[in-house]
CSV table of C-alpha atoms and ligand atoms in Angstrom, one decimal:
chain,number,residue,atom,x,y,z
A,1,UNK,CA,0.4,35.0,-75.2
A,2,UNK,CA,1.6,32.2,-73.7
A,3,UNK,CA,4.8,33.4,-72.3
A,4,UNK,CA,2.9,36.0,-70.6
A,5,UNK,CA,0.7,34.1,-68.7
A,6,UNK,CA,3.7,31.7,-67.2
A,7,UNK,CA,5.3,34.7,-66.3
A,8,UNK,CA,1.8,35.9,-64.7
A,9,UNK,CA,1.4,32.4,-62.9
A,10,UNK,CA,4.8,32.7,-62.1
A,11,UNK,CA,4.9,36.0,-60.0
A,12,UNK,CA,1.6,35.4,-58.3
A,13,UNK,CA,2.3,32.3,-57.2
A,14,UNK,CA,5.6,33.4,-55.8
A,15,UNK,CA,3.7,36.3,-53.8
A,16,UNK,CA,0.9,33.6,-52.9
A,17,UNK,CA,3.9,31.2,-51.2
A,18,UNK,CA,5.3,34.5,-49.5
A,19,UNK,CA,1.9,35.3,-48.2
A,20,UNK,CA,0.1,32.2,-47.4
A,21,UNK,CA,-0.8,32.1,-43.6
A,22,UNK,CA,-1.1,28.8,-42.7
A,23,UNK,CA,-0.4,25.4,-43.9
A,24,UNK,CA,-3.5,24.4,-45.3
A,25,UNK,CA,-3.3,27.8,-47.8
A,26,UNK,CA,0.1,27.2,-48.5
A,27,UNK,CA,-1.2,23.8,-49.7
A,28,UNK,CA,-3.9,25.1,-52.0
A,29,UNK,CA,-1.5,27.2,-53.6
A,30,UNK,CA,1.0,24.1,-54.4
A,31,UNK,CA,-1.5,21.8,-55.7
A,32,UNK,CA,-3.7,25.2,-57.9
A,33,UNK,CA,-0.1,25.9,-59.6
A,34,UNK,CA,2.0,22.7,-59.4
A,35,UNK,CA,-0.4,19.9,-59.1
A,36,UNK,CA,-1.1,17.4,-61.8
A,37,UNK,CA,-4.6,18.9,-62.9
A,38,UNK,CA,-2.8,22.2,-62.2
A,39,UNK,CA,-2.1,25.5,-63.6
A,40,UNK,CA,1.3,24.7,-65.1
A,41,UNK,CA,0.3,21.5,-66.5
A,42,UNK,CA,-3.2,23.0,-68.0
A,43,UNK,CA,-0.3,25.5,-70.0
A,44,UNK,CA,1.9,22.2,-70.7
A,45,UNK,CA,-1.1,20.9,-72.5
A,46,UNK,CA,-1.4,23.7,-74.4
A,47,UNK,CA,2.5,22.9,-75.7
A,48,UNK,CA,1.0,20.9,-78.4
A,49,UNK,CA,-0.8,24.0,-80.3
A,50,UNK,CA,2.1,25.9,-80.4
A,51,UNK,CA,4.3,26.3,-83.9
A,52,UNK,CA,7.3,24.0,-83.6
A,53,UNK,CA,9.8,27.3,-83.8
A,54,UNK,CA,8.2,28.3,-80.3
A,55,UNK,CA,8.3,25.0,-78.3
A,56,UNK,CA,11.9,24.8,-76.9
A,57,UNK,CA,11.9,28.7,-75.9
A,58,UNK,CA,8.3,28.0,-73.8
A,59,UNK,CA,9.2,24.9,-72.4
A,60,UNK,CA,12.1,26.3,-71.1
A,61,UNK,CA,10.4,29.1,-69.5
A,62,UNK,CA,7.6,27.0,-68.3
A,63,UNK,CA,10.4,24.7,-66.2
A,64,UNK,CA,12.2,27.3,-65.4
A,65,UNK,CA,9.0,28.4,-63.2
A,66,UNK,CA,8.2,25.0,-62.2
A,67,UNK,CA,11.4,24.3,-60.6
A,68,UNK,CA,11.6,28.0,-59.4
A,69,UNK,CA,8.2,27.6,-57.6
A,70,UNK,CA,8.7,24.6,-56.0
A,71,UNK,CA,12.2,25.7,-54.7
A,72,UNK,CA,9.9,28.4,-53.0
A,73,UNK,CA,7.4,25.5,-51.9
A,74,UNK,CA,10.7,24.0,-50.0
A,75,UNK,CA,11.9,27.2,-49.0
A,76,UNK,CA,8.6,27.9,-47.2
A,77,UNK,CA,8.3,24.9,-45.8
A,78,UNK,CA,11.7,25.0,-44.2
A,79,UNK,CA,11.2,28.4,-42.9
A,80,UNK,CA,7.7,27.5,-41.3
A,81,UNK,CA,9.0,24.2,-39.7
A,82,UNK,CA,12.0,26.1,-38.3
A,83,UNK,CA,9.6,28.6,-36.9
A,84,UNK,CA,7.4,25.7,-35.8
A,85,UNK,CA,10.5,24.2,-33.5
A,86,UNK,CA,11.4,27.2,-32.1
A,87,UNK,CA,7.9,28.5,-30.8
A,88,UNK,CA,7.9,24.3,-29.4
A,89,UNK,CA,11.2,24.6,-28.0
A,90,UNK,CA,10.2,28.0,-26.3
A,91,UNK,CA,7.1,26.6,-24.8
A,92,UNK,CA,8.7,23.7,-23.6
A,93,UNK,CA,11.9,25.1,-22.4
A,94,UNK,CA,12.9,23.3,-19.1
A,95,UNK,CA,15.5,24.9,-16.4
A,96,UNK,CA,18.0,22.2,-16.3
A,97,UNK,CA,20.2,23.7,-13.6
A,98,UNK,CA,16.9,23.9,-11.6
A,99,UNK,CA,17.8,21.7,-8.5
A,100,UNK,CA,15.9,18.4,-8.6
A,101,UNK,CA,14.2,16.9,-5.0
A,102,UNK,CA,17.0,14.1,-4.1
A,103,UNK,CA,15.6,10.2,-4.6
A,104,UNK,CA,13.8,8.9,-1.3
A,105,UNK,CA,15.8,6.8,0.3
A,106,UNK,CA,14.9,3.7,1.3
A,107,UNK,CA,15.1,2.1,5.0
A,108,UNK,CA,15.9,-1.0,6.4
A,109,UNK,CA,12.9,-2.8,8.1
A,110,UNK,CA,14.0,-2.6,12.2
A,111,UNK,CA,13.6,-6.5,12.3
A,112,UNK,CA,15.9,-6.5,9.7
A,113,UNK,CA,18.7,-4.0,11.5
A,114,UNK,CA,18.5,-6.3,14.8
A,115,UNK,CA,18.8,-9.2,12.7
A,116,UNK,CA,21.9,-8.4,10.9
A,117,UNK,CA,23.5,-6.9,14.1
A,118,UNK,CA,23.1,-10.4,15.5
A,119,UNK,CA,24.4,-12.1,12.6
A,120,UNK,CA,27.6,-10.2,13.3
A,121,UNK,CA,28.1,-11.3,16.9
A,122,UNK,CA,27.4,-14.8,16.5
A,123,UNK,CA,29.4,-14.8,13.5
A,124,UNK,CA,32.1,-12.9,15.8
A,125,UNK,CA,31.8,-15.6,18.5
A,126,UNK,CA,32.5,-18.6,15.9
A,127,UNK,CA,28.5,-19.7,14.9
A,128,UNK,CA,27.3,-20.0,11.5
A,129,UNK,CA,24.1,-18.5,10.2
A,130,UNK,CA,21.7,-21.2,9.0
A,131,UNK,CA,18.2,-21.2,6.7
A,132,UNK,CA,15.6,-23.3,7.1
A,133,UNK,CA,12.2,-23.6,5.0
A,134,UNK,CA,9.3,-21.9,6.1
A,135,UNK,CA,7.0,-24.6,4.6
A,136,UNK,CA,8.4,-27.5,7.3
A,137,UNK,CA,7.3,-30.9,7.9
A,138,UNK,CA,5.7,-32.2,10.8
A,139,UNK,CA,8.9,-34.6,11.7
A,140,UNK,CA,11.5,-31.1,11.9
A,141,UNK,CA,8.8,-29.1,13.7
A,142,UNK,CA,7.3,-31.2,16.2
A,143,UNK,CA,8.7,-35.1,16.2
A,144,UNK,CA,12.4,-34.2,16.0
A,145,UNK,CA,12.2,-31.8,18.8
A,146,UNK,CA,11.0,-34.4,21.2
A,147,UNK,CA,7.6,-32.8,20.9
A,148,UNK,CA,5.1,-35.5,21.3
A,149,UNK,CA,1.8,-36.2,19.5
A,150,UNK,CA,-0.4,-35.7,22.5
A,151,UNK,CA,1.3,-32.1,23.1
A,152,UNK,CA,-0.7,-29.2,23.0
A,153,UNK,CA,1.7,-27.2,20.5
A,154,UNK,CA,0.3,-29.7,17.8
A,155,UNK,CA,-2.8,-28.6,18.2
A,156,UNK,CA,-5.0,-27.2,15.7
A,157,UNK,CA,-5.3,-23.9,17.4
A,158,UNK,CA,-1.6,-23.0,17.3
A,159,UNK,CA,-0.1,-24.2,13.8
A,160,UNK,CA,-1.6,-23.8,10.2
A,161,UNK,CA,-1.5,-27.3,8.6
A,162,UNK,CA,-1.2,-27.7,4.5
A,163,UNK,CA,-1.5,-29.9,2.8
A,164,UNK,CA,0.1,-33.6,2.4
A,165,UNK,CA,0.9,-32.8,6.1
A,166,UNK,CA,3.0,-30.2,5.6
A,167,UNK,CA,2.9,-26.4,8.0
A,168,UNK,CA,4.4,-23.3,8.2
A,169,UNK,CA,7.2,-23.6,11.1
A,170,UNK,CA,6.0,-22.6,14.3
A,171,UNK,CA,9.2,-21.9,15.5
A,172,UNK,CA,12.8,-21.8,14.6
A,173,UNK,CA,13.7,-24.6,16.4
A,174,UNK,CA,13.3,-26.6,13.4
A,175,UNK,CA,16.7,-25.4,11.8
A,176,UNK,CA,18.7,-26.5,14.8
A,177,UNK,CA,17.7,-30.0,13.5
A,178,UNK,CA,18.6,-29.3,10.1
A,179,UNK,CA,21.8,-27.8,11.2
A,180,UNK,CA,22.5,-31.3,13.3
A,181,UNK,CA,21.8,-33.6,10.3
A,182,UNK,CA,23.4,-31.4,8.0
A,183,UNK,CA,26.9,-30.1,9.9
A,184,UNK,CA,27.3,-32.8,12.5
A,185,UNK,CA,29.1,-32.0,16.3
A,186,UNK,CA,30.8,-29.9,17.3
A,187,UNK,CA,28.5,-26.9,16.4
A,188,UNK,CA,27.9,-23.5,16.7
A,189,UNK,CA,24.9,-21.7,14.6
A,190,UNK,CA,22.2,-19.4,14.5
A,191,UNK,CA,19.1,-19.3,12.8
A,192,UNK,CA,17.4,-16.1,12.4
A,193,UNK,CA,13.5,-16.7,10.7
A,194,UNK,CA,10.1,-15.8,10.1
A,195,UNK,CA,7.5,-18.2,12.1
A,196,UNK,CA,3.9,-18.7,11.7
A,197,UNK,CA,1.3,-19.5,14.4
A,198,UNK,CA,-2.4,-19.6,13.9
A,199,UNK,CA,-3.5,-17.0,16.8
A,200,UNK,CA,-5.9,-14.2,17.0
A,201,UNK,CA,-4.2,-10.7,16.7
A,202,UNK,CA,-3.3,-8.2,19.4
A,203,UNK,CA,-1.1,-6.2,20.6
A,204,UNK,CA,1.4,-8.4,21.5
A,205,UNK,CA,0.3,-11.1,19.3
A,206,UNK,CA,0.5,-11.7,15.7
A,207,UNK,CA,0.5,-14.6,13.8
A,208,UNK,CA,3.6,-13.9,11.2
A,209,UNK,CA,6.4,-13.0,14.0
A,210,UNK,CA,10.4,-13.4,13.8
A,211,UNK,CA,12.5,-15.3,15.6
A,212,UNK,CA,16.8,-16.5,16.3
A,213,UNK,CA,17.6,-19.9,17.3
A,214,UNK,CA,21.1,-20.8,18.3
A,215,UNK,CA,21.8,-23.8,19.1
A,216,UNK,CA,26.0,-24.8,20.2
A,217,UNK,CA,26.8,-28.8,20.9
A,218,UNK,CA,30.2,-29.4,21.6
A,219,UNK,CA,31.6,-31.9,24.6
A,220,UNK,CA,31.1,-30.9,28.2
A,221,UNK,CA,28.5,-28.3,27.5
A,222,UNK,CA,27.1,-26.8,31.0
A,223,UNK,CA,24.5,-24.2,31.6
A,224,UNK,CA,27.6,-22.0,32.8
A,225,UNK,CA,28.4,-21.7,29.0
A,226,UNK,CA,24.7,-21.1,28.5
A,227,UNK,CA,24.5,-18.1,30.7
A,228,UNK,CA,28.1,-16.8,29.3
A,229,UNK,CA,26.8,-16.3,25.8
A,230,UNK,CA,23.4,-15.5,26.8
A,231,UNK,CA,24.8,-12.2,28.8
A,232,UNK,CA,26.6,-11.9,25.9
A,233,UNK,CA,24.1,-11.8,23.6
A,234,UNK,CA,21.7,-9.6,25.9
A,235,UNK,CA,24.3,-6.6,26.6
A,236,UNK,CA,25.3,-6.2,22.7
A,237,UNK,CA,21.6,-6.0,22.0
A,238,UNK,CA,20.6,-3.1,24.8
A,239,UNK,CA,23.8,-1.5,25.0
A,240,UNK,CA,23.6,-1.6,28.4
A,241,UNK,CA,23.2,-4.0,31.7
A,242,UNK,CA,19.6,-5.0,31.8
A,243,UNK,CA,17.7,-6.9,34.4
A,244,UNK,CA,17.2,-10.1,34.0
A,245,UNK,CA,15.7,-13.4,36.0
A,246,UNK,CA,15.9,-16.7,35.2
A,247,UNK,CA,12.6,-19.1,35.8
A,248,UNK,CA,12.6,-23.0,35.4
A,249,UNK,CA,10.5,-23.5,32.0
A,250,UNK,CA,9.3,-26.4,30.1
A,251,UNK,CA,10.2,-27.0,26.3
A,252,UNK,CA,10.4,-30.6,25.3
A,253,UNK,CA,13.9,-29.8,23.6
A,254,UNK,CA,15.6,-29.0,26.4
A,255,UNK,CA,16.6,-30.2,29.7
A,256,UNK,CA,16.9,-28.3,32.2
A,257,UNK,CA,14.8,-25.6,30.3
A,258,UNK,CA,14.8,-21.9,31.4
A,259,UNK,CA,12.7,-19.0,30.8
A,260,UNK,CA,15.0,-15.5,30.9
A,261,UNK,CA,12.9,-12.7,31.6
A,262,UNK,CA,14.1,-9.8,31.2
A,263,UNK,CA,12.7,-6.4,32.9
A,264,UNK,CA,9.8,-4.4,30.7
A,265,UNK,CA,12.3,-1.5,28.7
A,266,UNK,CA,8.9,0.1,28.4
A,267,UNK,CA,7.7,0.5,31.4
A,268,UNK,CA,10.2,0.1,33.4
A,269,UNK,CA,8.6,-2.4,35.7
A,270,UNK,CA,5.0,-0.8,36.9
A,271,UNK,CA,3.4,-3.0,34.0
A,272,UNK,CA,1.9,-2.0,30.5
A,273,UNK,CA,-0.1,-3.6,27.9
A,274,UNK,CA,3.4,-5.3,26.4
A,275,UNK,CA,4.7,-6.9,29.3
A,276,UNK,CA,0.8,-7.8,30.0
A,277,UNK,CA,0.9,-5.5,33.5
A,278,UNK,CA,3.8,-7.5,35.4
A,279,UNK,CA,6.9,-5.6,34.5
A,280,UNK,CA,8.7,-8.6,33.0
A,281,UNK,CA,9.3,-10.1,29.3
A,282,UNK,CA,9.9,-13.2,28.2
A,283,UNK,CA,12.6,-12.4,25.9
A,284,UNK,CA,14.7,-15.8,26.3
A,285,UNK,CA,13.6,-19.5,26.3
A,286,UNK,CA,16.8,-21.7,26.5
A,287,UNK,CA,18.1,-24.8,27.7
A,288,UNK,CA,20.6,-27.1,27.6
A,289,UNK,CA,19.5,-29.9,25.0
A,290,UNK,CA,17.6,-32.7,25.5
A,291,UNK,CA,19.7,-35.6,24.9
A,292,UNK,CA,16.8,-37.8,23.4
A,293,UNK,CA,16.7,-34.2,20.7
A,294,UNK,CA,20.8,-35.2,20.1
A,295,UNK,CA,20.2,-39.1,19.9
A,296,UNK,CA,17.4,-38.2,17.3
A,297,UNK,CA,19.8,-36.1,15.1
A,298,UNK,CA,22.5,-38.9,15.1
A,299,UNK,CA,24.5,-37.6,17.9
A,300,UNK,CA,25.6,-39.4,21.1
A,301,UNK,CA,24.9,-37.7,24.0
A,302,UNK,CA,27.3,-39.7,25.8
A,303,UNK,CA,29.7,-37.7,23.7
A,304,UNK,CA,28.5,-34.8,22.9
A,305,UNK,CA,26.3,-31.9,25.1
A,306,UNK,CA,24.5,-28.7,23.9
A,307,UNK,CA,22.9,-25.7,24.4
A,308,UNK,CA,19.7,-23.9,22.7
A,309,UNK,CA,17.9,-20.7,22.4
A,310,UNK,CA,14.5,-19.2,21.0
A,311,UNK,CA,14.6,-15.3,21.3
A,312,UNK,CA,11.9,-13.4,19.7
A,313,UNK,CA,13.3,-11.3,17.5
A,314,UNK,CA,10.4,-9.0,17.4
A,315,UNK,CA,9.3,-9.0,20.7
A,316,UNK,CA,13.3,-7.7,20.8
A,317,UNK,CA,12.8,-4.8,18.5
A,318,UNK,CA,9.3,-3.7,20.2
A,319,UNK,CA,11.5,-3.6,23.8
A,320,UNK,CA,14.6,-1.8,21.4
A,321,UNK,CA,12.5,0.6,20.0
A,322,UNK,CA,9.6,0.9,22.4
A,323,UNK,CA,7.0,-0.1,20.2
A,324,UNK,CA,3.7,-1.1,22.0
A,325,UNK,CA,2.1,-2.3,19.4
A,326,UNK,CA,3.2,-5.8,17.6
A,327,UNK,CA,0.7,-5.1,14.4
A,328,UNK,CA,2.8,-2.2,13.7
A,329,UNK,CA,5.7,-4.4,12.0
A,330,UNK,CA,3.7,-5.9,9.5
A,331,UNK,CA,1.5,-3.2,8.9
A,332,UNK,CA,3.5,-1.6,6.2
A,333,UNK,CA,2.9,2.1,6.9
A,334,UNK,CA,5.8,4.0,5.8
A,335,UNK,CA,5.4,6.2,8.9
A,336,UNK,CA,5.8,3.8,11.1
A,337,UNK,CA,9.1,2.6,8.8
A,338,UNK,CA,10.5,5.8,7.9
A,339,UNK,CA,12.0,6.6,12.0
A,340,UNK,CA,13.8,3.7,12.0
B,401,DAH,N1,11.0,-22.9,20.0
B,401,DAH,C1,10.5,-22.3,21.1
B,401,DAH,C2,9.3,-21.4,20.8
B,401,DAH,O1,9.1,-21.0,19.7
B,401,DAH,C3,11.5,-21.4,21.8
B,401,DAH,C4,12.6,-22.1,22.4
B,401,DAH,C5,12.6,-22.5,23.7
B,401,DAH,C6,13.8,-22.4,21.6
B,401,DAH,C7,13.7,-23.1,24.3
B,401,DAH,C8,14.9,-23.0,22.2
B,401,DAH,C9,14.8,-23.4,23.5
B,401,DAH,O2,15.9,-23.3,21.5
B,401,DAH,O3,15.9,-24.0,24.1
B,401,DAH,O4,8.5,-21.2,21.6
């Protein structure tokens, strides 16, 4: 009969769903009992032989355990994905009141900390903080500066030449003739820069190094004012009186030129491999400014007078922070960085 057999199909299949252990089995059962070449629709073939009297009554039993199978298909299904998300979420389960490490903090470079705090005294005392391009030409590096030709800072040996006769700045003085052109006298500003010079490396050498320039023209400037803001200047950076001596120095910029010296921080005076084993520093080359520099920048030193400084911003930080080793600032170890 059959009515029997649907009913047979029926009731195994519905134990075969409960039962099945796996996916793949539960699968095979679908496609044996509802698939299109399968048991169901082998008996819905069969339709055809039956007496016309019969049809409606076994079609509607043979629905009625299509649709009641595959309800169970679903009803599997659910229940296995359910399960399925619940043995993931178990495995995966994450503690979120678990503290977390805190995110590293970063640090600011020690040149960089100098730098800034010198920003905010010259900016205190009424200078302005200028830029300058590190890629100069040969007229605001050398010519400008009343640096001639024949001097031995052009040389080969000190600056790295591009090309089209462009360098890399050896110096920051550059920016003090940028800062005449551009602002005119009276004048007050700093400008605080990488420099380039093409040397071989030590430990008090390097050939990318930092430097501030300041530069102040106004009328009747005198080496009295000089000194004033160079005191200035040298107490806020140590915190405290330091010895200093003054030596006559040559820079074709500036006239009178001076060398300040400043005692070794390091060594205190004995000598060590910074201060090159005579207890002193250059840490200050100023002058009062050459007036041919002035006449050069369109300002009549009849009129007008100034004052300059070059201090090494990093040989400042190695005496700040006792570091006897220049290479160390550019090196980029985060060991180094990290005590500052
Ligand atoms: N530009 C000089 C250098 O790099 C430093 C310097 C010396 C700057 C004397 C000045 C100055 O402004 O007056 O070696």
């Amino acid at each position: 009969m059959i009515e029997d057999s649907i009913q047979e199909l029926e009731s195994r299949s519905l134990a075969r769903i409960q039962s099945a252990a796996s996916p793949g089995e539960l699968e095979a059962v679908r496609v044996e009992a509802l698939g299109r070449k399968g048991t169901l629709a082998l008996i819905g073939k069969e339709m055809g032989k039956l007496a016309p009297e019969d049809r409606a009554r076994v079609g509607k039993l043979l629905n009625g355990a299509k649709q009641k199978l595959e309800a169970a298909f679903e009803a599997r299904q659910r229940q296995d994905a359910g399960a399925a998300l619940r043995a993931r979420l178990d495995a995966e389960w994450l503690d979120l009141t678990l503290p977390a490490p805190g995110p590293r903090r970063g640090y600011l470079h020690p040149i960089t900390q100098i730098q800034r705090e010198l920003e905010e005294l010259f900016v205190s005392l009424g200078f302005t903080v200028l830029d300058g391009p590190e890629v100069e030409d040969e007229y605001h590096n050398f010519d400008a500066l009343n640096i001639p030709a024949t001097h031995p800072a052009r040389d080969m040996q000190d600056t790295f030449w591009l090309d089209g006769g462009k360098l890399l700045r050896t110096h920051t003085s550059p920016v003090q003739v940028r800062g005449m052109e551009r602002l005119g006298p009276p004048l007050r500003m700093i400008a605080p820069g990488r420099v380039f010079r093409n040397e071989s490396v030590d430990a008090s050498h390097e050939h990318t190094f930092y430097q501030l320039e300041g530069m102040m023209v106004d009328r009747d400037v005198s080496v009295a004012h000089l000194l004033f803001f160079m005191k200035t200047l040298l107490t806020a950076i140590f915190h405290r009186e330091v010895t200093v001596r003054l030596r006559p120095g040559y820079f074709p910029f500036v006239e009178p030129g001076f060398e300040l010296d400043i005692q070794c921080l390091i060594c205190g005076g004995p000598g060590c491999p910074v201060c090159k084993q005579s207890g002193w520093v250059e840490l200050l080359p100023c002058g009062l400014v050459n007036p041919n520099v002035l006449r050069m920048s369109g300002i009549d030193p009849e009129q007008w007078g100034g004052f300059a400084f070059g201090l090494g911003l990093t040989r400042l930080a190695m005496m700040r922070y006792q570091i006897d080793d220049i290479r160390h600032l550019q090196g980029g170890d985060l060991r180094f960085l990290e005590q500052f």
